[in-house]
Amino acid sequence: MKKHNFAAGPSILSPYTVEHTAKGILDLDNSGLSIMEISHRSKEFMAIMEDARQLFVELLDIPEGYSVLFLQGGASLQFCMVPYNLFKHKAAYLDTGSWASKAIKEGKIFGEVDVVASSKEAGYTFIPKDYTIPGDADYFHITTNNTIYGTEIKDDMDAPVPLVADMSSDIFSRPLDVSKYALIYGGAQKNLAPAGLTFVIIKNDILGGVDRAIPTMLDYRTHIDQESMFNTPPVVAIYAALHTLRWYKEKGGLNAMHRLNLEKAAILYEEIDRNRLFVSNVTNEEDRSIMNVTFIMHADYKDKEAEFLSFATERGMSGIKGHRSVGGFRASIYNAMPRSSVQALIDTMQAFEKKV
Ligand SMILES: *Cc1c(COP(=O)(O)O)cnc(C)c1O
């Protein structure tokens, strides 16, 4: 039985991505070599990386003056690389979940951090809206999609200081106004590629303002100058990313992706709200993520959690157990998740409701 993969990350990739990457691993474009075996400086790989970069620019409509970098170390390394390169005397952060708070922790190593608002006390069940971004901060850091808690900032905000966004789990889920951001980063393993690749979209002119010495590998300027070739980039993950990007383009780009994502999220939330067994853990409807849908058993049916999980597993649902810090369930419905799989989950929820 083909499984419906609701894993949060690493997570579902399009069949197009998996098949083409598998082919390239066996034999790259009839070269007699595997993509895993060729030099990252070969003309074949240079073309792959350039095509991937071009598709980033095209799909996200990235303006002039920005660089697209393919790095390693995950979003987690960006938590410290951002302050290393941008922190002068003070930074501002919005605390919307575990990943945001990890970024804050790294920021504090560099000096004063102003956490402008936090929904921690409420278990991160909403996105704080009532706050002021200090005009004297070097940057303002947000996490656009809170993968663990299922909340999402869905609009590109205006910030009076350079805006930095961790978009690990919602990049490519909707069209973006990149010009509103100074820096966007994320691990690729949620909506783009297998683990091992970190993407960074950076406005070149925000760099060069700090006095500290920056280790070469942690200095964005190294990777801008060397076009992500300072050291060996994650060749296979970039190759896979290229296929995901081609698939996005073929499917009609990010407007089409966004429409499909809104539809999938709408039918699933509708079922959670309708079904007497389940409740959403996101209190503000407008904050509900269209990528990670978190829900728990209704208080009257708390004892049915394990039973639902095994019922759903038997019916081919994979990866729906909630994060250990939230409990309940989480259906990650990234771009590559077909509507039919979301429908299969809904059918499972309805079948379980009839049984209980
Ligand atoms: C998964 C995730 C991370 C961590 O990414 P790594 O690549 O494992 O470091 C950070 N932020 C968000 C929003 C995530 O979803």
XYZ file of C-alpha atoms and ligand atoms in Angstrom:
371
model
C 0.000 0.000 0.000
C 1.312 3.445 -0.938
C 1.496 5.521 2.240
C 0.148 9.027 2.670
C 3.185 10.866 4.019
C 2.210 13.570 6.525
C 5.687 13.798 8.098
C 6.831 17.241 9.289
C 10.385 17.068 7.969
C 12.152 15.502 6.238
C 8.883 15.180 4.441
C 7.018 14.421 1.263
C 8.617 15.397 -2.064
C 6.933 15.301 -5.432
C 7.141 11.973 -7.292
C 8.783 14.024 -10.059
C 11.592 15.003 -7.644
C 12.097 11.503 -6.293
C 12.072 9.810 -9.713
C 14.390 12.274 -11.436
C 16.805 12.319 -8.520
C 16.832 8.519 -8.445
C 17.620 8.483 -12.176
C 20.463 10.971 -11.722
C 21.877 8.920 -8.888
C 22.043 5.892 -11.185
C 23.177 7.698 -14.317
C 23.270 11.471 -14.729
C 21.908 12.393 -18.171
C 23.498 9.325 -19.820
C 26.960 10.401 -18.706
C 27.770 6.996 -17.271
C 28.338 8.681 -13.892
C 26.193 9.230 -10.830
C 25.322 12.717 -9.587
C 26.922 11.508 -6.336
C 30.227 10.850 -8.068
C 30.909 13.966 -10.096
C 32.914 17.031 -9.166
C 30.963 19.963 -7.792
C 33.093 22.076 -10.134
C 32.209 20.037 -13.224
C 30.309 21.908 -15.911
C 27.398 19.483 -15.433
C 26.973 20.372 -11.767
C 27.662 24.084 -12.271
C 24.745 24.114 -14.732
C 22.490 22.298 -12.237
C 23.266 24.841 -9.513
C 22.790 27.783 -11.856
C 19.421 26.421 -13.041
C 18.296 25.961 -9.440
C 19.366 29.513 -8.594
C 17.556 30.876 -11.651
C 14.360 29.057 -10.670
C 14.529 30.533 -7.158
C 14.695 33.983 -8.734
C 11.921 33.244 -11.219
C 9.445 31.501 -8.890
C 9.883 33.932 -5.989
C 10.330 36.947 -8.249
C 13.506 37.908 -6.387
C 14.518 41.481 -7.249
C 17.968 42.748 -8.291
C 20.421 43.215 -5.453
C 19.721 39.884 -3.760
C 21.803 36.700 -3.741
C 20.546 33.125 -3.514
C 22.902 30.893 -1.521
C 22.988 27.110 -1.145
C 24.651 26.314 2.172
C 24.734 23.614 4.842
C 24.230 23.511 8.596
C 20.441 23.763 8.453
C 18.213 26.582 9.601
C 19.819 26.023 13.008
C 23.179 27.355 11.829
C 21.403 30.427 10.438
C 20.213 31.171 13.996
C 23.832 32.169 14.730
C 24.983 33.184 11.241
C 22.354 35.936 11.104
C 23.579 37.744 14.235
C 27.213 37.100 13.332
C 26.695 39.140 10.175
C 23.983 41.624 11.191
C 24.056 42.187 14.971
C 25.657 45.518 15.919
C 24.099 46.622 19.210
C 20.556 45.248 19.469
C 18.196 42.891 17.648
C 14.426 42.347 17.840
C 12.700 38.953 17.644
C 9.114 37.711 17.636
C 8.691 34.572 19.757
C 6.114 32.325 18.091
C 7.432 28.851 18.910
C 10.329 26.522 19.623
C 12.284 27.428 16.509
C 11.844 31.141 17.145
C 13.030 30.704 20.725
C 16.079 28.782 19.543
C 16.909 31.667 17.210
C 16.455 34.093 20.140
C 18.845 32.057 22.284
C 21.583 32.392 19.656
C 20.871 36.100 19.169
C 21.387 36.691 22.908
C 24.955 35.426 22.639
C 25.702 38.594 20.682
C 24.101 41.124 23.030
C 20.773 42.815 23.732
C 17.748 41.090 22.284
C 14.319 42.696 22.429
C 11.636 39.990 22.286
C 8.807 42.239 21.107
C 6.058 39.706 21.851
C 5.624 36.051 22.728
C 2.728 33.590 22.780
C 4.708 31.139 24.913
C 2.450 31.522 27.968
C -0.486 30.405 25.823
C 1.394 27.373 24.500
C 2.168 29.203 21.229
C -1.429 28.780 20.077
C -1.568 32.107 18.243
C 0.629 34.696 16.513
C 0.990 37.869 18.608
C -0.170 40.943 16.674
C 0.111 43.731 19.190
C 3.728 44.848 19.348
C 6.084 47.570 18.174
C 9.306 46.884 16.388
C 12.007 49.156 17.846
C 13.316 51.474 15.149
C 16.848 51.209 16.500
C 17.126 47.413 16.180
C 19.662 46.093 13.674
C 17.063 43.635 12.383
C 13.722 42.060 13.242
C 13.552 38.263 13.161
C 10.370 36.266 12.548
C 9.500 32.612 11.958
C 6.821 32.686 9.282
C 5.528 29.175 9.859
C 5.673 27.433 13.221
C 6.086 23.846 12.117
C 5.529 22.390 15.593
C 2.547 24.497 16.714
C 0.721 24.898 13.402
C 0.565 28.684 13.291
C 1.645 30.883 10.425
C 2.283 34.515 9.516
C 0.632 34.637 6.119
C 1.418 38.135 4.906
C 4.638 39.933 4.121
C 4.861 42.574 6.818
C 6.360 46.035 6.673
C 9.162 46.464 9.187
C 11.011 49.718 9.977
C 14.293 47.743 10.202
C 15.736 44.907 8.059
C 13.329 41.967 8.234
C 14.844 38.473 8.649
C 12.611 35.422 8.235
C 13.011 31.724 8.949
C 10.837 30.226 6.190
C 11.971 26.628 6.592
C 8.490 25.182 6.433
C 6.526 27.562 4.211
C 8.924 28.734 1.530
C 7.317 28.226 -1.918
C 3.862 27.721 -0.368
C 2.689 31.118 -1.627
C 3.995 34.031 -3.715
C 6.212 36.373 -1.667
C 7.154 40.018 -1.814
C 10.869 39.384 -1.322
C 11.596 43.130 -1.409
C 10.107 43.403 2.101
C 12.795 41.109 3.517
C 16.512 41.622 4.045
C 17.149 37.931 4.549
C 15.111 34.741 4.164
C 16.498 31.358 5.137
C 15.482 27.786 5.778
C 16.360 24.141 5.812
C 15.348 22.557 2.500
C 13.907 19.373 3.972
C 10.322 20.596 4.226
C 9.250 21.982 0.903
C 12.203 21.570 -1.401
C 14.706 18.747 -1.122
C 16.142 16.032 1.082
C 17.988 17.196 4.222
C 21.459 18.669 3.881
C 20.725 21.867 2.008
C 20.076 25.303 3.519
C 18.826 28.116 1.305
C 19.489 31.792 1.986
C 18.061 34.729 0.060
C 19.949 37.826 1.101
C 19.923 41.497 0.207
C 23.572 42.164 -0.552
C 23.719 45.689 0.812
C 22.789 44.751 4.391
C 26.234 43.227 4.870
C 29.501 44.811 5.960
C 28.125 46.785 8.912
C 29.576 44.828 11.821
C 33.005 45.281 13.404
C 33.588 41.752 14.660
C 35.760 39.230 12.857
C 33.541 36.634 11.170
C 34.874 33.105 10.553
C 35.134 32.636 6.792
C 32.505 29.897 6.550
C 30.023 31.962 8.589
C 30.476 35.135 6.560
C 27.708 35.519 3.971
C 30.107 37.530 1.801
C 32.272 34.423 1.317
C 29.352 32.542 -0.160
C 28.126 35.468 -2.241
C 31.608 35.999 -3.723
C 32.194 32.291 -4.332
C 28.620 31.633 -5.554
C 28.067 28.912 -2.919
C 31.227 27.137 -4.110
C 33.628 28.152 -1.328
C 33.504 24.549 -0.196
C 31.712 21.473 -1.535
C 27.978 22.186 -1.637
C 25.410 19.412 -0.970
C 25.376 18.229 -4.564
C 22.602 15.613 -4.409
C 20.242 17.804 -2.376
C 20.717 20.674 -4.842
C 20.018 18.306 -7.720
C 16.797 17.210 -6.018
C 15.868 20.842 -5.286
C 16.229 21.660 -8.981
C 13.612 19.028 -9.806
C 11.220 20.272 -7.138
C 11.568 23.798 -8.541
C 10.946 22.548 -12.079
C 7.867 20.741 -10.845
C 6.580 23.927 -9.164
C 7.049 25.791 -12.415
C 5.336 23.099 -14.445
C 2.394 23.103 -12.009
C 1.823 26.807 -12.628
C 4.184 28.438 -10.136
C 3.466 29.722 -6.653
C 0.009 31.129 -7.347
C -1.117 27.652 -8.338
C 0.686 26.101 -5.343
C -0.940 28.609 -3.023
C -4.435 27.915 -4.379
C -3.972 24.189 -3.891
C -2.517 24.674 -0.390
C -5.445 26.874 0.658
C -7.881 24.265 -0.607
C -6.179 21.361 1.160
C -5.948 23.297 4.439
C -9.571 24.467 4.190
C -11.052 20.982 3.783
C -8.937 19.556 6.597
C -9.708 22.357 9.097
C -13.364 22.098 8.138
C -13.332 18.436 9.117
C -11.494 19.120 12.396
C -14.111 21.765 13.279
C -17.003 19.518 12.240
C -15.882 16.203 13.733
C -16.942 15.818 17.395
C -13.779 13.848 18.201
C -11.219 16.503 17.300
C -10.347 20.121 18.010
C -7.758 22.448 16.499
C -5.138 23.709 18.916
C -4.796 27.051 17.166
C -7.158 29.502 18.826
C -7.123 32.248 16.180
C -8.508 30.864 12.951
C -6.570 33.362 10.871
C -3.295 32.048 12.320
C -3.873 28.438 11.285
C -0.996 27.190 9.183
C -1.687 25.935 5.672
C 1.414 23.715 5.906
C 1.215 22.020 9.324
C -2.263 21.273 10.609
C -2.190 20.469 14.346
C -5.174 19.019 16.189
C -5.939 17.100 19.370
C -8.710 14.824 20.629
C -11.705 16.629 22.078
C -11.584 16.503 25.914
C -14.477 13.988 25.938
C -12.469 11.539 23.825
C -8.956 11.979 25.266
C -8.615 8.230 25.833
C -9.082 7.540 22.115
C -5.822 9.123 20.985
C -3.727 5.969 20.688
C -6.649 4.134 19.078
C -7.075 6.799 16.404
C -3.364 6.779 15.711
C -3.300 3.033 15.065
C -6.578 3.192 13.110
C -5.090 5.875 10.859
C -1.767 4.040 10.549
C -3.564 0.893 9.391
C -5.207 2.966 6.687
C -1.874 4.177 5.338
C -1.537 7.507 7.155
C 2.116 8.050 8.044
C 3.694 10.715 10.255
C 0.546 12.183 11.840
C 1.669 11.875 15.458
C 1.982 15.374 16.934
C 5.324 16.789 18.044
C 6.224 15.582 21.545
C 5.879 19.108 22.945
C 2.294 19.517 21.690
C 0.886 15.983 21.601
C -2.169 15.047 19.573
C -1.748 15.022 15.831
C -0.043 16.991 13.129
C -0.732 16.581 9.439
C 1.964 18.304 7.426
C 0.463 19.051 4.043
C 3.381 20.574 2.159
C 3.266 21.497 -1.538
C 3.909 17.936 -2.725
C 0.984 16.530 -0.721
C -1.859 15.771 -3.140
C -5.398 16.776 -2.274
C -6.360 13.099 -2.512
C -4.120 12.270 0.487
C -5.730 15.033 2.544
C -9.097 13.592 1.547
C -7.922 10.129 2.626
C -7.111 11.531 6.071
C -10.523 13.207 6.255
C -12.210 9.921 5.288
C -10.239 8.200 8.040
C -11.357 10.786 10.614
C -14.967 10.277 9.544
C -14.720 6.506 9.599
C -13.274 6.675 13.108
C -16.050 9.001 14.249
C -18.656 6.457 13.084
C -16.856 3.679 14.916
C -16.527 5.495 18.270
C 12.708 22.353 10.774
C 12.835 23.764 11.167
C 14.041 24.312 11.627
C 15.279 23.467 11.847
O 15.873 23.175 10.659
P 17.277 22.403 10.592
O 17.549 22.437 9.128
O 17.048 21.042 11.142
O 18.255 23.169 11.396
C 14.086 25.644 11.922
N 13.004 26.435 11.766
C 11.823 25.943 11.330
C 10.653 26.869 11.169
C 11.708 24.598 11.024
O 10.534 24.114 10.573
